[in-house]
Short mmCIF file of C-alpha atoms in Angstrom, two decimals:
data_model
loop_
_atom_site.label_atom_id
_atom_site.label_comp_id
_atom_site.label_asym_id
_atom_site.label_seq_id
_atom_site.Cartn_x
_atom_site.Cartn_y
_atom_site.Cartn_z
CA MET A 23 69.16 88.70 78.78
CA THR A 24 69.87 87.61 75.09
CA LEU A 25 73.13 85.75 74.78
CA GLU A 26 75.91 86.77 72.41
CA THR A 27 75.86 84.62 69.34
CA ASN A 28 78.76 86.07 67.51
CA LEU A 29 81.68 83.77 68.30
CA ASP A 30 84.29 86.28 68.07
CA GLN A 31 82.35 88.57 70.48
CA VAL A 32 81.86 85.58 72.92
CA LYS A 33 85.65 85.01 72.77
CA ASP A 34 86.50 88.64 73.50
CA ILE A 35 84.01 89.12 76.28
CA ALA A 36 85.25 86.01 77.77
CA LYS A 37 88.84 87.19 77.81
CA LYS A 38 87.68 90.27 79.42
CA ALA A 39 85.64 88.47 82.06
CA ALA A 40 88.41 86.20 82.97
CA ILE A 41 90.91 89.03 83.62
CA TRP A 42 88.22 90.89 85.61
CA ALA A 43 87.00 87.90 87.78
CA TYR A 44 90.32 86.10 88.34
CA PRO A 45 91.09 87.94 91.63
CA ILE A 46 87.48 87.24 93.04
CA VAL A 47 87.98 83.55 92.50
CA GLU A 48 91.43 83.43 93.92
CA ASN A 49 90.28 85.50 97.12
CA TYR A 50 87.35 82.97 97.46
CA ARG A 51 90.00 80.10 97.26
CA SER A 52 91.76 81.49 100.28
CA ILE A 53 88.53 82.13 102.11
CA TYR A 54 87.40 78.55 101.49
CA LYS A 55 90.49 77.19 102.87
CA LEU A 56 90.73 79.35 105.87
CA THR A 57 87.22 79.32 107.20
CA ILE A 58 84.76 77.03 105.25
CA ASP A 59 86.37 73.51 104.58
CA SER A 60 87.50 72.12 107.92
CA ASN A 61 88.32 68.87 105.78
CA ASP A 62 90.85 70.68 103.55
CA GLN A 63 94.66 69.89 103.88
CA PRO A 64 95.99 69.82 107.53
CA GLY A 65 96.63 73.27 108.89
CA ALA A 66 94.66 75.29 106.28
CA TYR A 67 91.27 75.68 108.08
CA LYS A 68 91.47 78.25 110.82
CA GLY A 69 87.93 78.59 112.10
CA PRO A 70 84.53 80.23 111.36
CA MET A 71 84.17 83.67 109.77
CA ASN A 72 83.77 86.66 111.90
CA GLN A 73 86.24 85.47 114.48
CA ILE A 74 89.87 86.36 114.73
CA HIS A 75 92.43 83.27 114.03
CA SER A 76 96.07 84.01 114.97
CA LEU A 77 99.06 82.05 114.00
CA GLU A 78 101.41 81.91 117.02
CA ASN A 79 104.46 82.01 114.78
CA VAL A 80 105.76 83.43 111.38
CA ALA A 81 104.98 81.46 108.12
CA THR A 82 107.09 78.54 107.25
CA PRO A 83 107.13 75.95 104.15
CA ASP A 84 104.44 74.18 105.71
CA ASP A 85 101.97 77.10 105.33
CA LYS A 86 100.52 76.81 101.99
CA VAL A 87 97.30 78.75 102.36
CA ILE A 88 98.47 81.95 100.71
CA ILE A 89 101.11 82.33 98.05
CA THR A 90 104.18 84.28 98.90
CA PRO A 91 103.46 84.53 102.58
CA ASN A 92 105.56 86.92 104.64
CA SER A 93 107.72 85.58 107.41
CA ASP A 94 108.27 88.76 108.96
CA THR A 95 104.94 89.27 110.72
CA PRO A 96 102.91 86.73 112.27
CA TYR A 97 99.44 86.65 110.75
CA SER A 98 95.94 86.87 112.22
CA TYR A 99 93.04 86.21 110.03
CA LEU A 100 89.56 87.72 110.11
CA ILE A 101 87.25 86.84 107.35
CA MET A 102 84.15 88.89 107.48
CA ASP A 103 80.53 88.09 106.55
CA LEU A 104 78.74 91.57 106.71
CA ARG A 105 75.15 90.56 105.31
CA THR A 106 73.72 90.50 108.86
CA GLU A 107 75.25 93.39 110.33
CA PRO A 108 78.37 95.40 110.68
CA LEU A 109 81.52 94.09 112.80
CA VAL A 110 83.39 96.33 115.26
CA VAL A 111 87.28 95.58 115.49
CA THR A 112 89.36 96.63 118.31
CA MET A 113 92.96 97.61 117.75
CA PRO A 114 94.83 97.44 120.96
CA ASP A 115 97.17 100.10 122.47
CA ILE A 116 100.60 98.59 121.82
CA THR A 117 102.76 101.79 122.81
CA SER A 118 104.24 99.44 125.60
CA PHE A 119 105.37 96.67 123.26
CA ALA A 120 108.23 98.76 121.65
CA GLY A 121 111.44 97.08 120.61
CA ASP A 122 114.66 97.01 122.89
CA ASN A 123 115.87 100.09 121.42
CA GLY A 124 112.54 102.06 121.73
CA GLU A 125 111.60 101.68 118.09
CA ASP A 126 107.83 101.62 117.55
CA ARG A 127 106.53 98.20 116.59
CA TYR A 128 104.59 97.92 113.41
CA TYR A 129 101.29 96.55 113.28
CA SER A 130 98.22 97.09 110.78
CA LEU A 131 94.86 95.62 109.78
CA GLN A 132 94.58 95.39 106.13
CA LEU A 133 91.02 95.27 104.89
CA VAL A 134 90.30 93.72 101.50
CA ASP A 135 87.08 93.42 99.62
CA LEU A 136 86.16 90.53 97.45
CA TYR A 137 87.45 92.11 94.28
CA THR A 138 90.73 92.36 96.21
CA PHE A 139 90.75 96.23 96.38
CA ASN A 140 92.42 97.35 99.65
CA PHE A 141 89.51 99.62 101.03
CA GLY A 142 90.97 100.31 104.41
CA TYR A 143 93.90 100.32 106.75
CA LEU A 144 94.26 100.44 110.58
CA GLY A 145 97.42 100.68 112.50
CA THR A 146 100.66 102.06 112.62
CA ARG A 147 100.94 103.88 109.12
CA ILE A 148 97.34 105.30 109.41
CA ASP A 149 98.46 106.75 112.88
CA ILE A 150 101.57 108.21 111.33
CA ASP A 151 99.55 109.78 108.56
CA THR A 152 96.89 111.11 110.70
CA GLN A 153 99.35 112.44 113.26
CA ARG A 154 98.13 110.64 116.15
CA ASP A 155 100.09 111.18 119.21
CA PRO A 156 101.26 108.73 120.34
CA ILE A 157 101.02 106.34 117.46
CA ASN A 158 100.14 102.73 118.18
CA ARG A 159 97.40 103.56 120.89
CA GLY A 160 94.62 101.55 119.20
CA GLY A 161 91.06 102.35 118.66
CA LYS A 162 87.62 100.99 117.80
CA TYR A 163 86.38 100.75 114.27
CA ILE A 164 83.09 99.57 112.58
CA ILE A 165 83.34 97.67 109.28
CA ALA A 166 80.10 97.71 107.29
CA GLY A 167 78.92 96.10 104.14
CA PRO A 168 77.62 97.85 101.09
CA ASP A 169 74.02 97.89 102.14
CA TRP A 170 74.87 99.93 105.28
CA SER A 171 73.35 103.47 104.86
CA GLU A 172 74.53 106.90 105.97
CA GLU A 173 71.55 107.20 108.04
CA GLU A 174 72.41 104.06 109.91
CA SER A 175 76.06 105.42 110.37
CA GLU A 176 74.63 108.56 111.90
CA LYS A 177 72.37 106.72 113.99
CA ILE A 178 74.94 104.51 115.46
CA THR A 179 77.50 107.47 116.04
CA SER A 180 74.82 109.30 118.02
CA ILE A 181 74.12 106.34 120.12
CA LEU A 182 77.78 105.92 121.03
CA LYS A 183 78.32 109.46 122.23
CA SER A 184 77.82 110.79 125.43
CA GLU A 185 78.39 113.99 127.64
CA THR A 186 81.76 112.59 128.96
CA ASN A 187 82.77 111.58 125.38
CA PRO A 188 81.26 113.82 122.90
CA GLU A 189 83.44 112.45 120.15
CA GLY A 190 82.04 108.91 120.68
CA ILE A 191 83.80 105.80 121.23
CA ILE A 192 84.03 104.73 117.54
CA ASP A 193 87.10 106.12 115.73
CA GLU A 194 85.82 105.51 112.23
CA ILE A 195 83.20 103.63 110.25
CA ILE A 196 84.64 102.03 107.15
CA LYS A 197 82.45 100.58 104.52
CA SER A 198 83.33 97.70 102.03
CA GLU A 199 81.97 97.32 98.37
CA THR A 200 81.45 93.89 99.25
CA ASN A 201 79.62 91.62 101.86
CA LEU A 202 82.73 89.25 102.01
CA VAL A 203 85.77 90.63 103.35
CA PHE A 204 89.25 89.13 103.76
CA SER A 205 91.24 91.02 106.54
CA LEU A 206 94.49 90.43 107.55
CA PHE A 207 96.40 91.48 110.90
CA ARG A 208 100.36 91.94 110.78
CA THR A 209 102.22 92.11 114.01
CA GLN A 210 106.10 92.94 113.51
CA LEU A 211 108.47 90.36 115.10
CA PHE A 212 111.68 92.05 115.91
CA ASN A 213 113.70 88.92 116.79
CA PRO A 214 112.45 85.44 115.64
CA ASP A 215 114.96 83.56 117.93
CA PRO A 216 113.09 80.96 119.99
CA VAL A 217 115.09 81.68 123.09
CA THR A 218 115.91 85.37 123.04
CA GLY A 219 113.24 86.51 120.56
CA ASP A 220 110.01 88.49 121.12
CA ILE A 221 107.51 86.09 119.89
CA LYS A 222 105.68 85.98 123.19
CA LEU A 223 105.16 89.78 122.92
CA VAL A 224 103.75 89.37 119.65
CA ASN A 225 101.35 86.68 120.82
CA GLU A 226 100.36 88.99 123.72
CA ILE A 227 99.36 91.69 120.99
CA GLN A 228 97.44 89.03 119.02
CA LYS A 229 95.35 88.06 121.97
CA LYS A 230 94.50 91.92 122.22
CA TYR A 231 92.84 92.09 118.69
CA LYS A 232 89.16 91.84 119.14
CA VAL A 233 86.05 91.64 116.81
CA GLU A 234 82.29 91.57 117.86
CA THR A 235 79.04 92.27 116.03
CA LEU A 236 77.62 95.62 116.16
CA SER A 237 74.68 94.48 118.12
CA GLU A 238 76.88 92.78 120.67
CA PHE A 239 79.02 95.99 121.04
CA ILE A 240 75.99 98.34 121.64
CA GLN A 241 74.24 95.73 123.65
CA ARG A 242 71.03 95.79 121.41
CA THR A 243 68.95 92.93 120.12
CA THR A 244 70.59 90.81 117.28
CA PRO A 245 69.07 91.39 113.97
CA GLU A 246 67.76 88.30 112.06
CA SER A 247 70.54 86.34 110.56
CA ALA A 248 71.27 86.42 106.72
CA PRO A 249 70.35 83.17 105.05
CA ASN A 250 72.82 80.19 105.32
CA ILE A 251 74.87 79.62 102.32
CA LEU A 252 76.21 76.36 100.76
CA TYR A 253 79.62 77.31 99.68
CA PRO A 254 80.81 75.26 96.58
CA PHE A 255 84.14 73.34 96.99
CA ILE A 256 87.05 74.73 95.10
CA PRO A 257 90.42 72.87 94.88
CA HIS A 258 93.50 73.96 97.01
CA SER A 259 95.13 75.56 93.83
CA GLY A 260 94.43 76.26 90.24
CA PRO A 261 95.50 73.71 87.58
CA GLU A 262 99.37 73.80 86.44
CA ASN A 263 100.38 75.76 89.77
CA GLY A 264 97.76 78.39 89.21
CA GLU A 265 98.70 79.18 85.58
CA LYS A 266 95.28 77.90 84.11
CA LEU A 267 91.80 78.74 85.25
CA ASP A 268 89.61 76.13 87.19
CA PRO A 269 87.20 74.22 84.91
CA ASN A 270 84.32 75.41 86.97
CA PHE A 271 85.80 79.05 86.86
CA PHE A 272 82.52 80.90 85.78
CA GLN A 273 80.43 78.88 88.15
CA TYR A 274 82.40 80.05 90.89
CA VAL A 275 82.12 83.75 89.63
CA ASN A 276 78.36 83.37 89.15
CA PHE A 277 78.14 82.30 92.75
CA LEU A 278 80.34 84.94 94.27
CA LEU A 279 78.67 87.91 92.47
CA GLN A 280 75.70 87.66 95.05
CA PHE A 281 78.23 89.33 97.46
CA CYS A 282 79.33 92.13 94.97
CA PRO A 283 76.76 94.74 94.16
CA THR A 284 77.62 96.41 90.85
CA HIS A 285 79.77 99.27 91.15
CA PRO A 286 78.43 102.28 89.29
CA THR A 287 81.43 102.51 86.93
CA GLU A 288 80.89 98.81 86.07
CA VAL A 289 77.22 98.87 85.03
CA GLU A 290 77.96 98.32 81.46
CA LEU A 291 80.57 95.95 82.05
CA ARG A 292 78.39 93.64 83.99
CA GLU A 293 75.53 93.87 81.51
CA GLN A 294 78.15 92.79 78.85
CA PHE A 295 79.31 89.82 80.93
CA LYS A 296 75.63 88.74 81.20
CA THR A 297 75.54 88.16 77.28
CA ILE A 298 78.00 85.11 77.88
CA GLY A 299 75.92 83.90 81.02
CA VAL A 300 78.37 85.54 83.66
CA GLY A 301 76.02 87.05 86.35
CA GLU A 302 74.49 86.34 89.78
CA ASP A 303 71.09 85.55 88.15
CA PHE A 304 72.32 82.60 85.91
CA PRO A 305 71.46 79.25 87.67
CA THR A 306 73.76 77.14 85.54
CA PHE A 307 77.00 77.65 83.44
CA PRO A 308 77.28 77.38 80.51
CA PRO A 309 73.98 78.86 79.94
CA GLU A 310 71.20 76.36 78.71
CA GLY A 311 70.84 75.76 74.97
CA VAL A 312 74.36 77.03 73.85
CA SER A 313 76.33 75.06 71.19
CA ALA A 314 79.67 73.24 71.36
CA GLU A 315 81.13 75.87 69.31
CA TRP A 316 79.90 78.55 71.49
CA VAL A 317 81.34 76.80 74.65
CA ASN A 318 84.67 76.40 72.82
CA ALA A 319 84.83 80.09 72.00
CA LEU A 320 84.11 80.92 75.48
CA ASN A 321 86.98 78.71 76.59
CA GLU A 322 89.51 79.91 74.02
CA GLY A 323 88.60 83.52 75.41
CA SER A 324 88.98 82.94 79.06
CA GLU A 325 92.30 80.84 78.58
CA ALA A 326 93.57 83.89 76.55
CA GLY A 327 92.70 86.09 79.42
CA MET A 328 94.67 83.71 81.84
CA LYS A 329 97.41 83.71 79.41
CA LYS A 330 97.56 87.46 79.47
CA ILE A 331 97.74 87.55 83.16
CA VAL A 332 100.41 85.04 83.47
CA GLU A 333 102.67 86.63 80.80
CA THR A 334 102.24 90.18 82.03
CA ALA A 335 102.92 89.06 85.67
CA HIS A 336 106.14 87.13 84.64
CA ASN A 337 107.54 90.65 83.44
CA MET A 338 106.48 92.45 86.55
CA ASN A 339 109.30 93.72 88.70
CA THR A 340 107.61 95.76 91.22
CA SER A 341 104.30 96.00 93.10
CA LEU A 342 103.98 99.79 92.37
CA GLY A 343 100.52 100.75 91.45
CA ILE A 344 99.43 96.87 91.65
CA PHE A 345 97.73 96.99 94.98
CA GLY A 346 95.50 99.46 96.51
CA THR A 347 91.84 101.15 96.68
CA ARG A 348 89.64 100.87 93.53
CA GLU A 349 90.51 104.46 92.85
CA ALA A 350 94.23 103.90 92.98
CA VAL A 351 94.44 100.64 91.04
CA MET A 352 91.93 101.67 88.38
CA ALA A 353 93.45 105.16 87.76
CA ASN A 354 94.26 106.02 84.19
CA VAL A 355 97.97 105.95 83.48
CA ASP A 356 99.29 107.51 80.34
CA GLY A 357 100.07 104.58 77.78
CA GLU A 358 98.00 102.00 79.52
CA GLU A 359 95.44 100.17 77.40
CA GLU A 360 91.92 100.30 78.26
CA GLY A 361 91.12 97.80 81.23
CA TYR A 362 94.68 97.60 82.40
CA GLY A 363 93.55 98.32 85.91
CA TYR A 364 91.80 95.03 85.87
CA LEU A 365 94.89 93.37 84.55
CA LYS A 366 97.01 94.84 87.32
CA ARG A 367 94.60 93.53 89.88
CA ALA A 368 94.80 90.24 88.31
CA MET A 369 98.49 90.15 88.17
CA GLY A 370 98.59 91.16 91.91
CA ALA A 371 96.37 88.30 92.73
CA PHE A 372 98.52 85.69 90.51
CA MET A 373 101.81 87.01 91.99
CA GLY A 374 101.06 87.62 95.53
CA ILE A 375 97.35 88.07 96.51
CA TYR A 376 96.75 90.49 99.34
CA GLY A 377 99.73 92.57 98.82
CA ASN A 378 99.75 95.85 100.65
CA SER A 379 98.94 99.20 99.18
CA ASP A 380 101.98 101.30 98.07
CA ALA A 381 102.06 103.63 101.04
CA GLU A 382 101.94 100.56 103.51
CA ALA A 383 104.42 98.41 101.88
CA LEU A 384 106.13 98.02 98.37
CA TYR A 385 107.34 94.70 97.01
CA PRO A 386 110.22 94.79 94.36
CA ALA A 387 110.15 91.15 92.89
CA TYR A 388 112.63 89.12 91.08
CA LEU A 389 112.09 86.42 88.83
CA LYS A 390 115.12 87.36 86.58
CA ASP A 391 118.86 88.35 87.20
CA SER A 392 120.34 91.71 86.04
CA GLN A 393 120.91 90.11 82.47
CA GLY A 394 117.30 89.24 82.15
CA HIS A 395 117.99 85.45 82.64
CA PRO A 396 115.42 83.33 84.73
CA LEU A 397 116.69 82.89 88.48
CA ASP A 398 118.00 79.31 88.67
CA ALA A 399 120.10 78.28 91.77
CA SER A 400 120.81 74.94 90.35
CA ASN A 401 123.41 76.37 88.09
CA HIS A 402 124.05 79.99 89.33
CA ASN A 403 124.84 81.62 92.87
CA TYR A 404 123.43 85.09 93.17
CA GLU A 405 124.14 88.34 94.96
CA LEU A 406 121.97 91.09 95.97
CA VAL A 407 123.71 94.35 97.31
CA LEU A 408 121.71 96.78 99.33
CA PRO A 409 122.28 99.97 101.13
CA VAL A 410 122.82 99.88 104.77
CA GLU A 411 120.20 102.79 105.12
CA MET A 412 117.25 101.47 103.15
CA PRO A 413 114.44 103.97 102.25
CA VAL A 414 111.96 102.75 104.93
CA LYS A 415 110.20 104.23 107.87
CA ALA A 416 109.38 100.74 109.47
CA PHE A 417 111.59 97.69 108.29
CA TRP A 418 112.56 95.75 105.15
CA SER A 419 113.21 92.06 104.24
CA VAL A 420 113.99 89.82 101.42
CA THR A 421 112.35 86.52 101.08
CA MET A 422 112.95 83.43 98.99
CA TYR A 423 110.08 81.39 97.28
CA HIS A 424 110.04 78.33 94.77
CA ALA A 425 109.33 80.09 91.42
CA ASP A 426 106.58 77.50 90.46
CA THR A 427 104.47 77.34 93.72
CA LYS A 428 105.38 80.80 95.40
CA PHE A 429 105.78 79.09 98.72
CA LEU A 430 108.71 79.23 101.03
CA VAL A 431 111.85 77.20 100.70
CA ALA A 432 112.60 74.52 103.34
CA ASN A 433 116.15 74.63 104.39
CA GLU A 434 117.44 72.49 107.26
CA PRO A 435 119.00 72.94 109.94
CA LEU A 436 119.14 76.88 109.13
CA ASN A 437 115.41 77.31 108.58
CA ARG A 438 116.00 80.72 107.28
CA TYR A 439 113.41 81.88 104.90
CA LEU A 440 114.12 85.49 104.62
CA ILE A 441 116.52 88.22 105.67
CA ASN A 442 115.43 91.22 107.31
CA SER A 443 116.68 94.64 108.90
CA SER A 444 116.37 93.39 112.49
CA MET A 445 118.98 90.58 111.90
CA LYS A 446 122.87 91.11 112.65
CA LEU A 447 124.27 91.22 109.05
CA THR A 448 127.71 91.56 107.89
CA THR A 449 128.47 94.99 106.11
CA ASN A 450 130.99 95.36 103.17
CA GLU A 451 134.28 97.16 103.67
CA ASP A 452 132.76 100.45 102.58
CA GLN A 453 130.31 100.36 105.65
CA GLU A 454 127.53 101.64 103.38
CA THR A 455 126.38 98.38 101.72
CA ILE A 456 125.44 94.72 102.50
CA THR A 457 125.67 91.77 100.22
CA LEU A 458 123.04 89.08 100.49
CA TYR A 459 124.12 85.63 99.21
CA LEU A 460 121.22 83.93 97.37
CA GLN A 461 122.29 80.40 96.64
CA ASN A 462 121.51 76.64 97.31
CA GLU A 463 124.71 75.87 99.14
CA SER A 464 126.53 77.77 101.86
CA PRO A 465 128.71 80.70 100.78
CA GLY A 466 131.00 79.78 103.60
CA GLU A 467 131.16 80.28 107.32
CA GLU A 468 132.20 83.91 107.03
CA LYS A 469 129.27 84.93 104.97
CA GLU A 470 126.62 82.69 106.17
CA SER A 471 125.04 85.55 108.24
CA ASN A 472 124.16 87.13 105.02
CA TRP A 473 123.07 83.95 103.16
CA LEU A 474 119.27 83.21 102.15
CA PRO A 475 119.17 79.70 101.13
CA ALA A 476 117.58 79.09 97.55
CA PRO A 477 115.90 76.08 96.19
CA ASN A 478 118.11 73.66 93.83
CA GLY A 479 116.12 75.09 90.90
CA SER A 480 114.11 77.92 89.85
CA MET A 481 113.58 80.55 92.40
CA PHE A 482 111.42 83.62 92.93
CA VAL A 483 112.77 86.59 95.36
CA VAL A 484 110.48 89.32 97.00
CA MET A 485 111.79 92.31 98.69
CA ARG A 486 109.47 93.96 101.22
CA LEU A 487 109.77 97.52 102.04
CA TYR A 488 107.30 98.47 105.04
CA LEU A 489 106.18 102.10 105.32
CA PRO A 490 108.40 103.14 102.26
CA GLN A 491 109.93 106.63 102.01
CA ASP A 492 108.37 108.94 99.49
CA GLU A 493 111.19 108.29 96.90
CA VAL A 494 110.06 104.77 96.85
CA VAL A 495 106.36 105.25 96.42
CA SER A 496 107.13 107.95 93.66
CA GLY A 497 109.19 105.43 91.79
CA ILE A 498 112.37 107.57 92.05
CA TRP A 499 114.24 105.10 94.13
CA LYS A 500 115.22 101.91 92.02
CA PRO A 501 115.60 98.66 93.72
CA PRO A 502 118.97 97.08 93.33
CA VAL A 503 119.41 94.17 90.76
CA ILE A 504 120.37 90.61 91.48
CA THR A 505 123.71 89.53 89.99
CA GLY A 506 124.17 85.97 88.73
CA TYR A 507 127.56 83.95 88.75
CA PRO A 508 127.70 80.55 87.21
CA LYS A 509 128.75 77.71 89.42
#
């Protein structure tokens, strides 16, 4: 491959490559912390790949593995290495784990490829969409990598059928574009109270999640293992709270592309990237023999790409269209510039990696108030007025974060990091709305049930709408604004 020599072209291609590859590197950062580096910061490492690792409680300010964590649903992590063979995931039957009022408990498994496309879902929403009766009765699913063929799928399906079970015992075979997969179980917690709450029921469900290799599942000989890989160290977070690219950004990209077969729609793009030394076949980066001026042009271009991600993300006020399948995220929308799908994917990774697809959950996001001013609780108190009946089929929440780090905000002794629909909230006199108080100091005892503590400085607020109604997904419903009042 001949390297590009025109420095302006080098700059343009580097900008495009940075936007395209940014989510891949950020995904690897999480995978590295969770399953590879046991010497990373305390609490980050959960255990090896191809095993389920459950958190017994919802996220707190001490959890700094993933930015903008939710504190509604205790997480269970499963990082998959599919190079050797597929995995079989069991979703348990949780029909007996409904809430006190008989409401169905939400649970899901989100499947995310290395590009950060959501290539599959299991759980409550899929059961509703496919009209399973009852919902939440679980199932068994094969998750296969890009090299798994249709012929192999048909062979396995036939093996797992019998006279007594002609449909087979596998509900679905789901293929990933990449051999590394980040997957995340979410299990709804109705009541977080340590005494009267239902966290023990959630933990029971978590213990029922199961993963095994396909050879274990069908009791056949294990295939020869894929070669061991020496995974390169990556820092806990990118420079300047993630607003700058890692100095070794493209080295990480070249390493990770071995897990990412070229998609048919990206053949030309991947060939173009090779002209600046970005590809799985390049042993070193920058490529050998390039000049200092060439490297400077590449750095200028990649920095411009990161700047574009940050600036666009800071003007984002909803996750609509940001997360989803490749087809959904990359769909052409009138008025969008060429390659905007890659920018949307990068914005999602920057603002809240592993966000759900629109049909699963939607995230109105707030960095500014109704007047367009940045949210800052050191000099303003804020109010967010919500309708009592929010447009969701499952539940909703509003979570507070530090604007710079995107981690939860410590507040003692209240230790309240969100407000959600399962809490006992005070309604307004009209009985149709609820006012949430987003501020650094208590709004007073009579309003404290609706108080979401804010940092003494810049803040970032995310609303979560789980299983949103059609008017939300279509964009007809507009999220309420946050109103600021000077202290």
